């Protein structure tokens, strides 16, 4: 008697057959459960060395030029094989890059910004005199705080604190050039001033000379709704160079520019393309190494 199943009795997986064959229904259910467990299993990260080698090989293959036209002395079959090999290599590199990009999924969100307004300097940085890290200062600059370091005057940042001055939150920066110190206290005013000017002076006038010509030299400036209190043991003719600098960083910060940072940062939610490709390759490698 001829078998009702093709291929020597192998059951087909058609919907009609599954409607009356409990064995095939059970086999299909087991396969689906197995595949679901595979999907839910955690993906181990690929090693840094393997990821680096895959990225380097992908970049090398993608940058490799296409082969030139074969000379008349080269057999046509060999030229065709060479062209197909090169084309397949380039295509494989492209497929790997696209696959890694797709496997990575949506871009990773940027870390939550830990800043708001300052009696509270930021959401998780109360103005209680605590020291600020470099990352926290960068976050404050993204929010519009200038945090000027006065590098053009030769200073570098020694320390920064979140403090309260006159009942208002402020950022206090302690600077040094190795021989002299400077202290800048930045506060945000409720209203925005149009130009930089010493406190209590009219716009367009020069900064008032300090009451005592001996160090420390002190002055207070306002710009873009920000008040900068400056103190330094520099000679007066050098210390007053801080005024134009504070004017610039105050105006830039008021316009939403991260003052004091010379290179543009990444916007919130953006992930570098290289990082996303590496994350995708990690997933692909993990899939084949399980």
PDB file of C-alpha atoms in Angstrom:
ATOM      1  CA  UNK A   1       0.000   0.000   0.000  1.00  0.00           C
ATOM      2  CA  UNK A   2       1.350   3.406  -0.960  1.00  0.00           C
ATOM      3  CA  UNK A   3       2.145   5.684   2.003  1.00  0.00           C
ATOM      4  CA  UNK A   4      -0.204   8.682   2.256  1.00  0.00           C
ATOM      5  CA  UNK A   5       2.757  10.850   3.291  1.00  0.00           C
ATOM      6  CA  UNK A   6       5.512  12.048   0.961  1.00  0.00           C
ATOM      7  CA  UNK A   7       9.213  11.414   1.591  1.00  0.00           C
ATOM      8  CA  UNK A   8       8.759   7.902   2.972  1.00  0.00           C
ATOM      9  CA  UNK A   9       6.193   8.585   5.675  1.00  0.00           C
ATOM     10  CA  UNK A  10       7.354  12.014   6.915  1.00  0.00           C
ATOM     11  CA  UNK A  11       4.339  13.949   8.144  1.00  0.00           C
ATOM     12  CA  UNK A  12       3.690  17.290   6.465  1.00  0.00           C
ATOM     13  CA  UNK A  13       3.250  20.335   8.705  1.00  0.00           C
ATOM     14  CA  UNK A  14       0.237  21.701   6.861  1.00  0.00           C
ATOM     15  CA  UNK A  15      -2.721  23.116   8.744  1.00  0.00           C
ATOM     16  CA  UNK A  16      -4.939  20.408   7.347  1.00  0.00           C
ATOM     17  CA  UNK A  17      -2.674  17.644   8.646  1.00  0.00           C
ATOM     18  CA  UNK A  18      -2.294  19.276  12.048  1.00  0.00           C
ATOM     19  CA  UNK A  19      -6.060  19.351  12.436  1.00  0.00           C
ATOM     20  CA  UNK A  20      -6.204  15.553  12.905  1.00  0.00           C
ATOM     21  CA  UNK A  21      -2.642  14.473  13.884  1.00  0.00           C
ATOM     22  CA  UNK A  22      -1.997  14.909  17.646  1.00  0.00           C
ATOM     23  CA  UNK A  23       1.636  13.784  17.303  1.00  0.00           C
ATOM     24  CA  UNK A  24       2.466  16.603  14.899  1.00  0.00           C
ATOM     25  CA  UNK A  25       0.533  19.105  17.006  1.00  0.00           C
ATOM     26  CA  UNK A  26       2.611  18.104  20.046  1.00  0.00           C
ATOM     27  CA  UNK A  27       5.860  18.314  18.042  1.00  0.00           C
ATOM     28  CA  UNK A  28       4.995  21.778  16.741  1.00  0.00           C
ATOM     29  CA  UNK A  29       4.107  22.946  20.257  1.00  0.00           C
ATOM     30  CA  UNK A  30       7.445  21.678  21.603  1.00  0.00           C
ATOM     31  CA  UNK A  31       9.353  23.442  18.829  1.00  0.00           C
ATOM     32  CA  UNK A  32       7.575  26.707  19.552  1.00  0.00           C
ATOM     33  CA  UNK A  33       8.285  26.403  23.280  1.00  0.00           C
ATOM     34  CA  UNK A  34      11.954  25.727  22.543  1.00  0.00           C
ATOM     35  CA  UNK A  35      12.203  28.736  20.225  1.00  0.00           C
ATOM     36  CA  UNK A  36      10.480  30.936  22.807  1.00  0.00           C
ATOM     37  CA  UNK A  37      12.975  29.853  25.481  1.00  0.00           C
ATOM     38  CA  UNK A  38      15.804  30.703  23.090  1.00  0.00           C
ATOM     39  CA  UNK A  39      14.354  34.170  22.487  1.00  0.00           C
ATOM     40  CA  UNK A  40      13.941  34.810  26.207  1.00  0.00           C
ATOM     41  CA  UNK A  41      17.419  33.588  27.136  1.00  0.00           C
ATOM     42  CA  UNK A  42      19.901  36.329  28.135  1.00  0.00           C
ATOM     43  CA  UNK A  43      22.471  37.283  25.516  1.00  0.00           C
ATOM     44  CA  UNK A  44      26.043  37.088  26.846  1.00  0.00           C
ATOM     45  CA  UNK A  45      28.217  39.991  25.702  1.00  0.00           C
ATOM     46  CA  UNK A  46      30.942  39.293  23.184  1.00  0.00           C
ATOM     47  CA  UNK A  47      34.514  39.756  24.339  1.00  0.00           C
ATOM     48  CA  UNK A  48      36.109  43.135  23.679  1.00  0.00           C
ATOM     49  CA  UNK A  49      38.838  41.488  21.620  1.00  0.00           C
ATOM     50  CA  UNK A  50      36.396  39.660  19.338  1.00  0.00           C
ATOM     51  CA  UNK A  51      34.258  42.775  18.922  1.00  0.00           C
ATOM     52  CA  UNK A  52      37.291  44.900  18.066  1.00  0.00           C
ATOM     53  CA  UNK A  53      38.500  42.355  15.491  1.00  0.00           C
ATOM     54  CA  UNK A  54      35.048  42.130  13.861  1.00  0.00           C
ATOM     55  CA  UNK A  55      34.756  45.923  13.663  1.00  0.00           C
ATOM     56  CA  UNK A  56      38.263  46.226  12.237  1.00  0.00           C
ATOM     57  CA  UNK A  57      37.628  43.511   9.644  1.00  0.00           C
ATOM     58  CA  UNK A  58      34.282  45.047   8.671  1.00  0.00           C
ATOM     59  CA  UNK A  59      35.868  48.473   8.198  1.00  0.00           C
ATOM     60  CA  UNK A  60      38.734  46.968   6.200  1.00  0.00           C
ATOM     61  CA  UNK A  61      36.399  45.034   3.916  1.00  0.00           C
ATOM     62  CA  UNK A  62      34.116  48.010   3.392  1.00  0.00           C
ATOM     63  CA  UNK A  63      37.077  50.260   2.512  1.00  0.00           C
ATOM     64  CA  UNK A  64      38.661  47.762   0.128  1.00  0.00           C
ATOM     65  CA  UNK A  65      38.406  49.030  -3.494  1.00  0.00           C
ATOM     66  CA  UNK A  66      36.638  46.989  -6.128  1.00  0.00           C
ATOM     67  CA  UNK A  67      38.959  44.970  -8.394  1.00  0.00           C
ATOM     68  CA  UNK A  68      39.971  46.595 -11.656  1.00  0.00           C
ATOM     69  CA  UNK A  69      38.888  45.200 -14.986  1.00  0.00           C
ATOM     70  CA  UNK A  70      40.708  41.920 -15.777  1.00  0.00           C
ATOM     71  CA  UNK A  71      43.393  41.995 -18.441  1.00  0.00           C
ATOM     72  CA  UNK A  72      42.986  40.126 -21.669  1.00  0.00           C
ATOM     73  CA  UNK A  73      45.497  37.476 -20.542  1.00  0.00           C
ATOM     74  CA  UNK A  74      43.434  36.469 -17.526  1.00  0.00           C
ATOM     75  CA  UNK A  75      41.027  33.623 -18.272  1.00  0.00           C
ATOM     76  CA  UNK A  76      37.434  34.756 -18.304  1.00  0.00           C
ATOM     77  CA  UNK A  77      36.388  32.135 -15.749  1.00  0.00           C
ATOM     78  CA  UNK A  78      39.093  33.184 -13.285  1.00  0.00           C
ATOM     79  CA  UNK A  79      38.154  36.841 -13.675  1.00  0.00           C
ATOM     80  CA  UNK A  80      34.513  36.030 -13.059  1.00  0.00           C
ATOM     81  CA  UNK A  81      35.375  34.044  -9.917  1.00  0.00           C
ATOM     82  CA  UNK A  82      37.572  36.879  -8.653  1.00  0.00           C
ATOM     83  CA  UNK A  83      34.851  39.453  -9.258  1.00  0.00           C
ATOM     84  CA  UNK A  84      32.225  37.295  -7.565  1.00  0.00           C
ATOM     85  CA  UNK A  85      34.508  36.735  -4.571  1.00  0.00           C
ATOM     86  CA  UNK A  86      35.226  40.438  -4.181  1.00  0.00           C
ATOM     87  CA  UNK A  87      31.581  41.335  -4.614  1.00  0.00           C
ATOM     88  CA  UNK A  88      30.555  38.719  -2.093  1.00  0.00           C
ATOM     89  CA  UNK A  89      33.095  40.029   0.401  1.00  0.00           C
ATOM     90  CA  UNK A  90      31.842  43.593   0.064  1.00  0.00           C
ATOM     91  CA  UNK A  91      28.245  42.412   0.239  1.00  0.00           C
ATOM     92  CA  UNK A  92      28.998  40.357   3.349  1.00  0.00           C
ATOM     93  CA  UNK A  93      30.556  43.387   5.006  1.00  0.00           C
ATOM     94  CA  UNK A  94      27.504  45.441   4.139  1.00  0.00           C
ATOM     95  CA  UNK A  95      25.135  42.758   5.390  1.00  0.00           C
ATOM     96  CA  UNK A  96      27.102  42.488   8.632  1.00  0.00           C
ATOM     97  CA  UNK A  97      26.962  46.249   9.157  1.00  0.00           C
ATOM     98  CA  UNK A  98      23.235  46.420   8.379  1.00  0.00           C
ATOM     99  CA  UNK A  99      22.554  43.368  10.530  1.00  0.00           C
ATOM    100  CA  UNK A 100      24.490  44.823  13.438  1.00  0.00           C
ATOM    101  CA  UNK A 101      22.646  48.133  13.068  1.00  0.00           C
ATOM    102  CA  UNK A 102      19.292  46.339  13.062  1.00  0.00           C
ATOM    103  CA  UNK A 103      20.194  43.971  15.890  1.00  0.00           C
ATOM    104  CA  UNK A 104      21.194  46.887  18.082  1.00  0.00           C
ATOM    105  CA  UNK A 105      17.601  48.072  18.108  1.00  0.00           C
ATOM    106  CA  UNK A 106      16.665  51.580  19.122  1.00  0.00           C
ATOM    107  CA  UNK A 107      19.467  53.941  20.182  1.00  0.00           C
ATOM    108  CA  UNK A 108      20.205  53.883  23.880  1.00  0.00           C
ATOM    109  CA  UNK A 109      18.814  56.842  25.743  1.00  0.00           C
ATOM    110  CA  UNK A 110      21.297  59.211  27.299  1.00  0.00           C
ATOM    111  CA  UNK A 111      21.827  58.832  31.047  1.00  0.00           C
ATOM    112  CA  UNK A 112      19.259  60.789  33.012  1.00  0.00           C
ATOM    113  CA  UNK A 113      20.387  64.347  33.566  1.00  0.00           C
ATOM    114  CA  UNK A 114      20.726  64.981  37.271  1.00  0.00           C
ATOM    115  CA  UNK A 115      20.131  68.726  37.158  1.00  0.00           C
ATOM    116  CA  UNK A 116      17.283  71.180  37.600  1.00  0.00           C
ATOM    117  CA  UNK A 117      17.522  74.521  39.397  1.00  0.00           C
ATOM    118  CA  UNK A 118      19.941  75.371  42.183  1.00  0.00           C
ATOM    119  CA  UNK A 119      18.831  75.670  45.883  1.00  0.00           C
ATOM    120  CA  UNK A 120      19.266  72.633  44.500  1.00  0.00           C
ATOM    121  CA  UNK A 121      22.095  73.377  42.052  1.00  0.00           C
ATOM    122  CA  UNK A 122      20.598  70.375  40.309  1.00  0.00           C
ATOM    123  CA  UNK A 123      17.972  67.726  40.961  1.00  0.00           C
ATOM    124  CA  UNK A 124      20.402  65.586  42.950  1.00  0.00           C
ATOM    125  CA  UNK A 125      22.916  68.266  43.953  1.00  0.00           C
ATOM    126  CA  UNK A 126      21.601  70.418  46.812  1.00  0.00           C
ATOM    127  CA  UNK A 127      23.402  73.710  47.386  1.00  0.00           C
ATOM    128  CA  UNK A 128      24.857  72.573  50.692  1.00  0.00           C
ATOM    129  CA  UNK A 129      28.543  73.187  50.017  1.00  0.00           C
ATOM    130  CA  UNK A 130      29.205  69.774  48.517  1.00  0.00           C
ATOM    131  CA  UNK A 131      31.932  69.379  45.903  1.00  0.00           C
ATOM    132  CA  UNK A 132      30.915  69.065  42.253  1.00  0.00           C
ATOM    133  CA  UNK A 133      32.447  66.481  39.928  1.00  0.00           C
ATOM    134  CA  UNK A 134      33.530  67.147  36.354  1.00  0.00           C
ATOM    135  CA  UNK A 135      30.427  65.306  35.104  1.00  0.00           C
ATOM    136  CA  UNK A 136      28.134  67.443  37.264  1.00  0.00           C
ATOM    137  CA  UNK A 137      29.792  70.638  36.025  1.00  0.00           C
ATOM    138  CA  UNK A 138      29.272  69.460  32.438  1.00  0.00           C
ATOM    139  CA  UNK A 139      25.592  68.797  33.161  1.00  0.00           C
ATOM    140  CA  UNK A 140      25.199  72.271  34.675  1.00  0.00           C
ATOM    141  CA  UNK A 141      26.736  73.806  31.544  1.00  0.00           C
ATOM    142  CA  UNK A 142      24.203  71.952  29.434  1.00  0.00           C
ATOM    143  CA  UNK A 143      21.470  73.601  31.534  1.00  0.00           C
ATOM    144  CA  UNK A 144      22.852  77.085  30.946  1.00  0.00           C
ATOM    145  CA  UNK A 145      25.294  77.543  33.813  1.00  0.00           C
ATOM    146  CA  UNK A 146      28.531  79.076  32.538  1.00  0.00           C
ATOM    147  CA  UNK A 147      30.942  77.649  35.155  1.00  0.00           C
ATOM    148  CA  UNK A 148      33.817  79.719  33.650  1.00  0.00           C
ATOM    149  CA  UNK A 149      37.321  78.364  34.221  1.00  0.00           C
ATOM    150  CA  UNK A 150      39.165  81.377  32.663  1.00  0.00           C
ATOM    151  CA  UNK A 151      41.627  79.171  30.802  1.00  0.00           C
ATOM    152  CA  UNK A 152      42.682  82.080  28.577  1.00  0.00           C
ATOM    153  CA  UNK A 153      44.082  83.766  31.709  1.00  0.00           C
ATOM    154  CA  UNK A 154      46.132  80.665  32.504  1.00  0.00           C
ATOM    155  CA  UNK A 155      43.841  79.265  35.192  1.00  0.00           C
ATOM    156  CA  UNK A 156      42.677  75.709  35.665  1.00  0.00           C
ATOM    157  CA  UNK A 157      39.928  74.300  37.869  1.00  0.00           C
ATOM    158  CA  UNK A 158      40.966  73.193  41.344  1.00  0.00           C
ATOM    159  CA  UNK A 159      37.553  72.619  42.907  1.00  0.00           C
ATOM    160  CA  UNK A 160      33.886  73.473  42.540  1.00  0.00           C
ATOM    161  CA  UNK A 161      31.091  73.581  45.106  1.00  0.00           C
ATOM    162  CA  UNK A 162      27.322  74.035  45.166  1.00  0.00           C
ATOM    163  CA  UNK A 163      26.673  76.811  47.685  1.00  0.00           C
ATOM    164  CA  UNK A 164      24.121  79.423  48.736  1.00  0.00           C
ATOM    165  CA  UNK A 165      24.906  83.140  48.505  1.00  0.00           C
ATOM    166  CA  UNK A 166      22.399  85.726  49.719  1.00  0.00           C
ATOM    167  CA  UNK A 167      19.683  83.095  49.961  1.00  0.00           C
ATOM    168  CA  UNK A 168      20.181  82.070  46.315  1.00  0.00           C
ATOM    169  CA  UNK A 169      21.865  78.916  45.001  1.00  0.00           C
ATOM    170  CA  UNK A 170      25.247  79.417  43.364  1.00  0.00           C
ATOM    171  CA  UNK A 171      28.255  77.609  41.944  1.00  0.00           C
ATOM    172  CA  UNK A 172      31.633  78.503  43.444  1.00  0.00           C
ATOM    173  CA  UNK A 173      34.708  77.739  41.331  1.00  0.00           C
ATOM    174  CA  UNK A 174      38.202  77.791  42.811  1.00  0.00           C
ATOM    175  CA  UNK A 175      40.875  78.350  40.121  1.00  0.00           C
ATOM    176  CA  UNK A 176      44.668  78.466  40.099  1.00  0.00           C
ATOM    177  CA  UNK A 177      47.500  79.180  37.661  1.00  0.00           C
ATOM    178  CA  UNK A 178      50.174  77.744  39.922  1.00  0.00           C
ATOM    179  CA  UNK A 179      51.154  81.108  41.419  1.00  0.00           C
ATOM    180  CA  UNK A 180      47.867  82.952  41.892  1.00  0.00           C
ATOM    181  CA  UNK A 181      44.329  81.965  42.732  1.00  0.00           C
ATOM    182  CA  UNK A 182      40.933  83.141  41.516  1.00  0.00           C
ATOM    183  CA  UNK A 183      37.446  82.483  42.812  1.00  0.00           C
ATOM    184  CA  UNK A 184      34.323  82.864  40.674  1.00  0.00           C
ATOM    185  CA  UNK A 185      30.845  82.623  42.210  1.00  0.00           C
ATOM    186  CA  UNK A 186      28.027  82.368  39.650  1.00  0.00           C
ATOM    187  CA  UNK A 187      24.374  83.066  40.471  1.00  0.00           C
ATOM    188  CA  UNK A 188      21.311  83.295  38.258  1.00  0.00           C
ATOM    189  CA  UNK A 189      19.114  86.371  38.580  1.00  0.00           C
ATOM    190  CA  UNK A 190      15.341  86.426  38.143  1.00  0.00           C
ATOM    191  CA  UNK A 191      15.567  89.014  35.342  1.00  0.00           C
ATOM    192  CA  UNK A 192      18.016  89.062  32.430  1.00  0.00           C
ATOM    193  CA  UNK A 193      20.507  91.896  32.078  1.00  0.00           C
ATOM    194  CA  UNK A 194      21.330  93.006  28.551  1.00  0.00           C
ATOM    195  CA  UNK A 195      25.049  93.662  29.001  1.00  0.00           C
ATOM    196  CA  UNK A 196      27.875  92.961  31.375  1.00  0.00           C
ATOM    197  CA  UNK A 197      28.344  95.599  34.030  1.00  0.00           C
ATOM    198  CA  UNK A 198      29.613  95.816  37.607  1.00  0.00           C
ATOM    199  CA  UNK A 199      26.832  95.551  40.169  1.00  0.00           C
ATOM    200  CA  UNK A 200      25.313  98.971  40.858  1.00  0.00           C
ATOM    201  CA  UNK A 201      26.750 100.587  37.688  1.00  0.00           C
ATOM    202  CA  UNK A 202      25.022 101.730  34.513  1.00  0.00           C
ATOM    203  CA  UNK A 203      25.419  99.813  31.259  1.00  0.00           C
ATOM    204  CA  UNK A 204      28.418 100.923  29.196  1.00  0.00           C
ATOM    205  CA  UNK A 205      30.503 102.084  32.173  1.00  0.00           C
ATOM    206  CA  UNK A 206      33.760 100.415  33.158  1.00  0.00           C
ATOM    207  CA  UNK A 207      34.080  98.249  36.243  1.00  0.00           C
ATOM    208  CA  UNK A 208      34.596 100.209  39.434  1.00  0.00           C
ATOM    209  CA  UNK A 209      38.062  99.919  40.939  1.00  0.00           C
ATOM    210  CA  UNK A 210      38.192  97.936  44.178  1.00  0.00           C
ATOM    211  CA  UNK A 211      38.173  99.887  47.414  1.00  0.00           C
ATOM    212  CA  UNK A 212      41.567  98.498  48.389  1.00  0.00           C
ATOM    213  CA  UNK A 213      44.280  98.405  45.737  1.00  0.00           C
ATOM    214  CA  UNK A 214      46.045  95.577  47.547  1.00  0.00           C
ATOM    215  CA  UNK A 215      45.092  91.982  46.698  1.00  0.00           C
ATOM    216  CA  UNK A 216      42.707  90.323  46.661  1.00  0.00           C
ATOM    217  CA  UNK A 217      41.102  92.149  43.742  1.00  0.00           C
ATOM    218  CA  UNK A 218      37.300  91.796  43.726  1.00  0.00           C
ATOM    219  CA  UNK A 219      34.549  92.795  41.322  1.00  0.00           C
ATOM    220  CA  UNK A 220      30.972  91.789  40.576  1.00  0.00           C
ATOM    221  CA  UNK A 221      29.540  91.568  37.065  1.00  0.00           C
ATOM    222  CA  UNK A 222      26.137  90.729  35.571  1.00  0.00           C
ATOM    223  CA  UNK A 223      25.503  89.340  32.092  1.00  0.00           C
ATOM    224  CA  UNK A 224      22.557  87.515  30.579  1.00  0.00           C
ATOM    225  CA  UNK A 225      20.760  87.185  33.899  1.00  0.00           C
ATOM    226  CA  UNK A 226      23.882  85.820  35.575  1.00  0.00           C
ATOM    227  CA  UNK A 227      25.888  87.452  38.344  1.00  0.00           C
ATOM    228  CA  UNK A 228      29.605  86.679  38.589  1.00  0.00           C
ATOM    229  CA  UNK A 229      31.504  87.572  41.763  1.00  0.00           C
ATOM    230  CA  UNK A 230      35.219  87.513  40.977  1.00  0.00           C
ATOM    231  CA  UNK A 231      38.109  87.512  43.439  1.00  0.00           C
ATOM    232  CA  UNK A 232      41.825  87.056  42.734  1.00  0.00           C
ATOM    233  CA  UNK A 233      45.239  87.874  44.134  1.00  0.00           C
ATOM    234  CA  UNK A 234      46.438  88.862  40.650  1.00  0.00           C
ATOM    235  CA  UNK A 235      47.553  92.468  40.175  1.00  0.00           C
ATOM    236  CA  UNK A 236      44.610  94.723  39.328  1.00  0.00           C
ATOM    237  CA  UNK A 237      45.792  95.352  35.740  1.00  0.00           C
ATOM    238  CA  UNK A 238      45.675  91.589  35.115  1.00  0.00           C
ATOM    239  CA  UNK A 239      42.668  90.684  37.241  1.00  0.00           C
ATOM    240  CA  UNK A 240      40.329  93.013  35.348  1.00  0.00           C
ATOM    241  CA  UNK A 241      40.887  90.910  32.201  1.00  0.00           C
ATOM    242  CA  UNK A 242      38.260  88.573  33.647  1.00  0.00           C
ATOM    243  CA  UNK A 243      35.488  91.083  32.830  1.00  0.00           C
ATOM    244  CA  UNK A 244      35.323  90.554  29.023  1.00  0.00           C
ATOM    245  CA  UNK A 245      35.625  86.801  29.479  1.00  0.00           C
ATOM    246  CA  UNK A 246      32.723  86.679  31.918  1.00  0.00           C
ATOM    247  CA  UNK A 247      30.710  88.828  29.497  1.00  0.00           C
ATOM    248  CA  UNK A 248      31.242  86.329  26.719  1.00  0.00           C
ATOM    249  CA  UNK A 249      30.473  83.174  28.703  1.00  0.00           C
ATOM    250  CA  UNK A 250      27.473  84.826  30.369  1.00  0.00           C
ATOM    251  CA  UNK A 251      25.988  85.815  27.011  1.00  0.00           C
ATOM    252  CA  UNK A 252      26.644  82.395  25.487  1.00  0.00           C
ATOM    253  CA  UNK A 253      25.073  80.600  28.436  1.00  0.00           C
ATOM    254  CA  UNK A 254      22.009  82.842  28.227  1.00  0.00           C
ATOM    255  CA  UNK A 255      21.592  81.747  24.596  1.00  0.00           C
ATOM    256  CA  UNK A 256      21.662  78.075  25.601  1.00  0.00           C
ATOM    257  CA  UNK A 257      25.261  77.420  24.535  1.00  0.00           C
ATOM    258  CA  UNK A 258      27.438  75.278  26.762  1.00  0.00           C
ATOM    259  CA  UNK A 259      30.033  77.906  27.624  1.00  0.00           C
ATOM    260  CA  UNK A 260      33.512  76.745  28.472  1.00  0.00           C
ATOM    261  CA  UNK A 261      33.232  73.597  26.361  1.00  0.00           C
ATOM    262  CA  UNK A 262      35.139  73.965  23.119  1.00  0.00           C
ATOM    263  CA  UNK A 263      33.815  70.837  21.405  1.00  0.00           C
ATOM    264  CA  UNK A 264      30.112  70.127  20.829  1.00  0.00           C
ATOM    265  CA  UNK A 265      28.598  67.409  22.930  1.00  0.00           C
ATOM    266  CA  UNK A 266      26.054  64.845  21.968  1.00  0.00           C
ATOM    267  CA  UNK A 267      22.427  65.788  22.254  1.00  0.00           C
ATOM    268  CA  UNK A 268      20.214  63.891  24.675  1.00  0.00           C
ATOM    269  CA  UNK A 269      19.200  60.486  23.434  1.00  0.00           C
ATOM    270  CA  UNK A 270      21.906  60.338  20.737  1.00  0.00           C
ATOM    271  CA  UNK A 271      24.156  57.277  20.541  1.00  0.00           C
ATOM    272  CA  UNK A 272      27.348  57.200  18.453  1.00  0.00           C
ATOM    273  CA  UNK A 273      27.046  55.063  15.320  1.00  0.00           C
ATOM    274  CA  UNK A 274      30.138  53.065  16.267  1.00  0.00           C
ATOM    275  CA  UNK A 275      28.689  52.204  19.665  1.00  0.00           C
ATOM    276  CA  UNK A 276      25.403  51.102  18.123  1.00  0.00           C
ATOM    277  CA  UNK A 277      27.194  48.908  15.563  1.00  0.00           C
ATOM    278  CA  UNK A 278      29.344  47.382  18.299  1.00  0.00           C
ATOM    279  CA  UNK A 279      26.261  46.660  20.393  1.00  0.00           C
ATOM    280  CA  UNK A 280      24.626  44.968  17.401  1.00  0.00           C
ATOM    281  CA  UNK A 281      27.717  42.873  16.650  1.00  0.00           C
ATOM    282  CA  UNK A 282      27.767  41.785  20.300  1.00  0.00           C
ATOM    283  CA  UNK A 283      24.230  40.464  19.907  1.00  0.00           C
ATOM    284  CA  UNK A 284      25.035  38.694  16.625  1.00  0.00           C
ATOM    285  CA  UNK A 285      28.172  37.078  18.056  1.00  0.00           C
ATOM    286  CA  UNK A 286      26.288  36.031  21.180  1.00  0.00           C
ATOM    287  CA  UNK A 287      23.611  34.362  19.047  1.00  0.00           C
ATOM    288  CA  UNK A 288      26.150  32.199  17.197  1.00  0.00           C
ATOM    289  CA  UNK A 289      28.294  31.360  20.222  1.00  0.00           C
ATOM    290  CA  UNK A 290      25.532  30.061  22.459  1.00  0.00           C
TER     291      UNK A 290
END
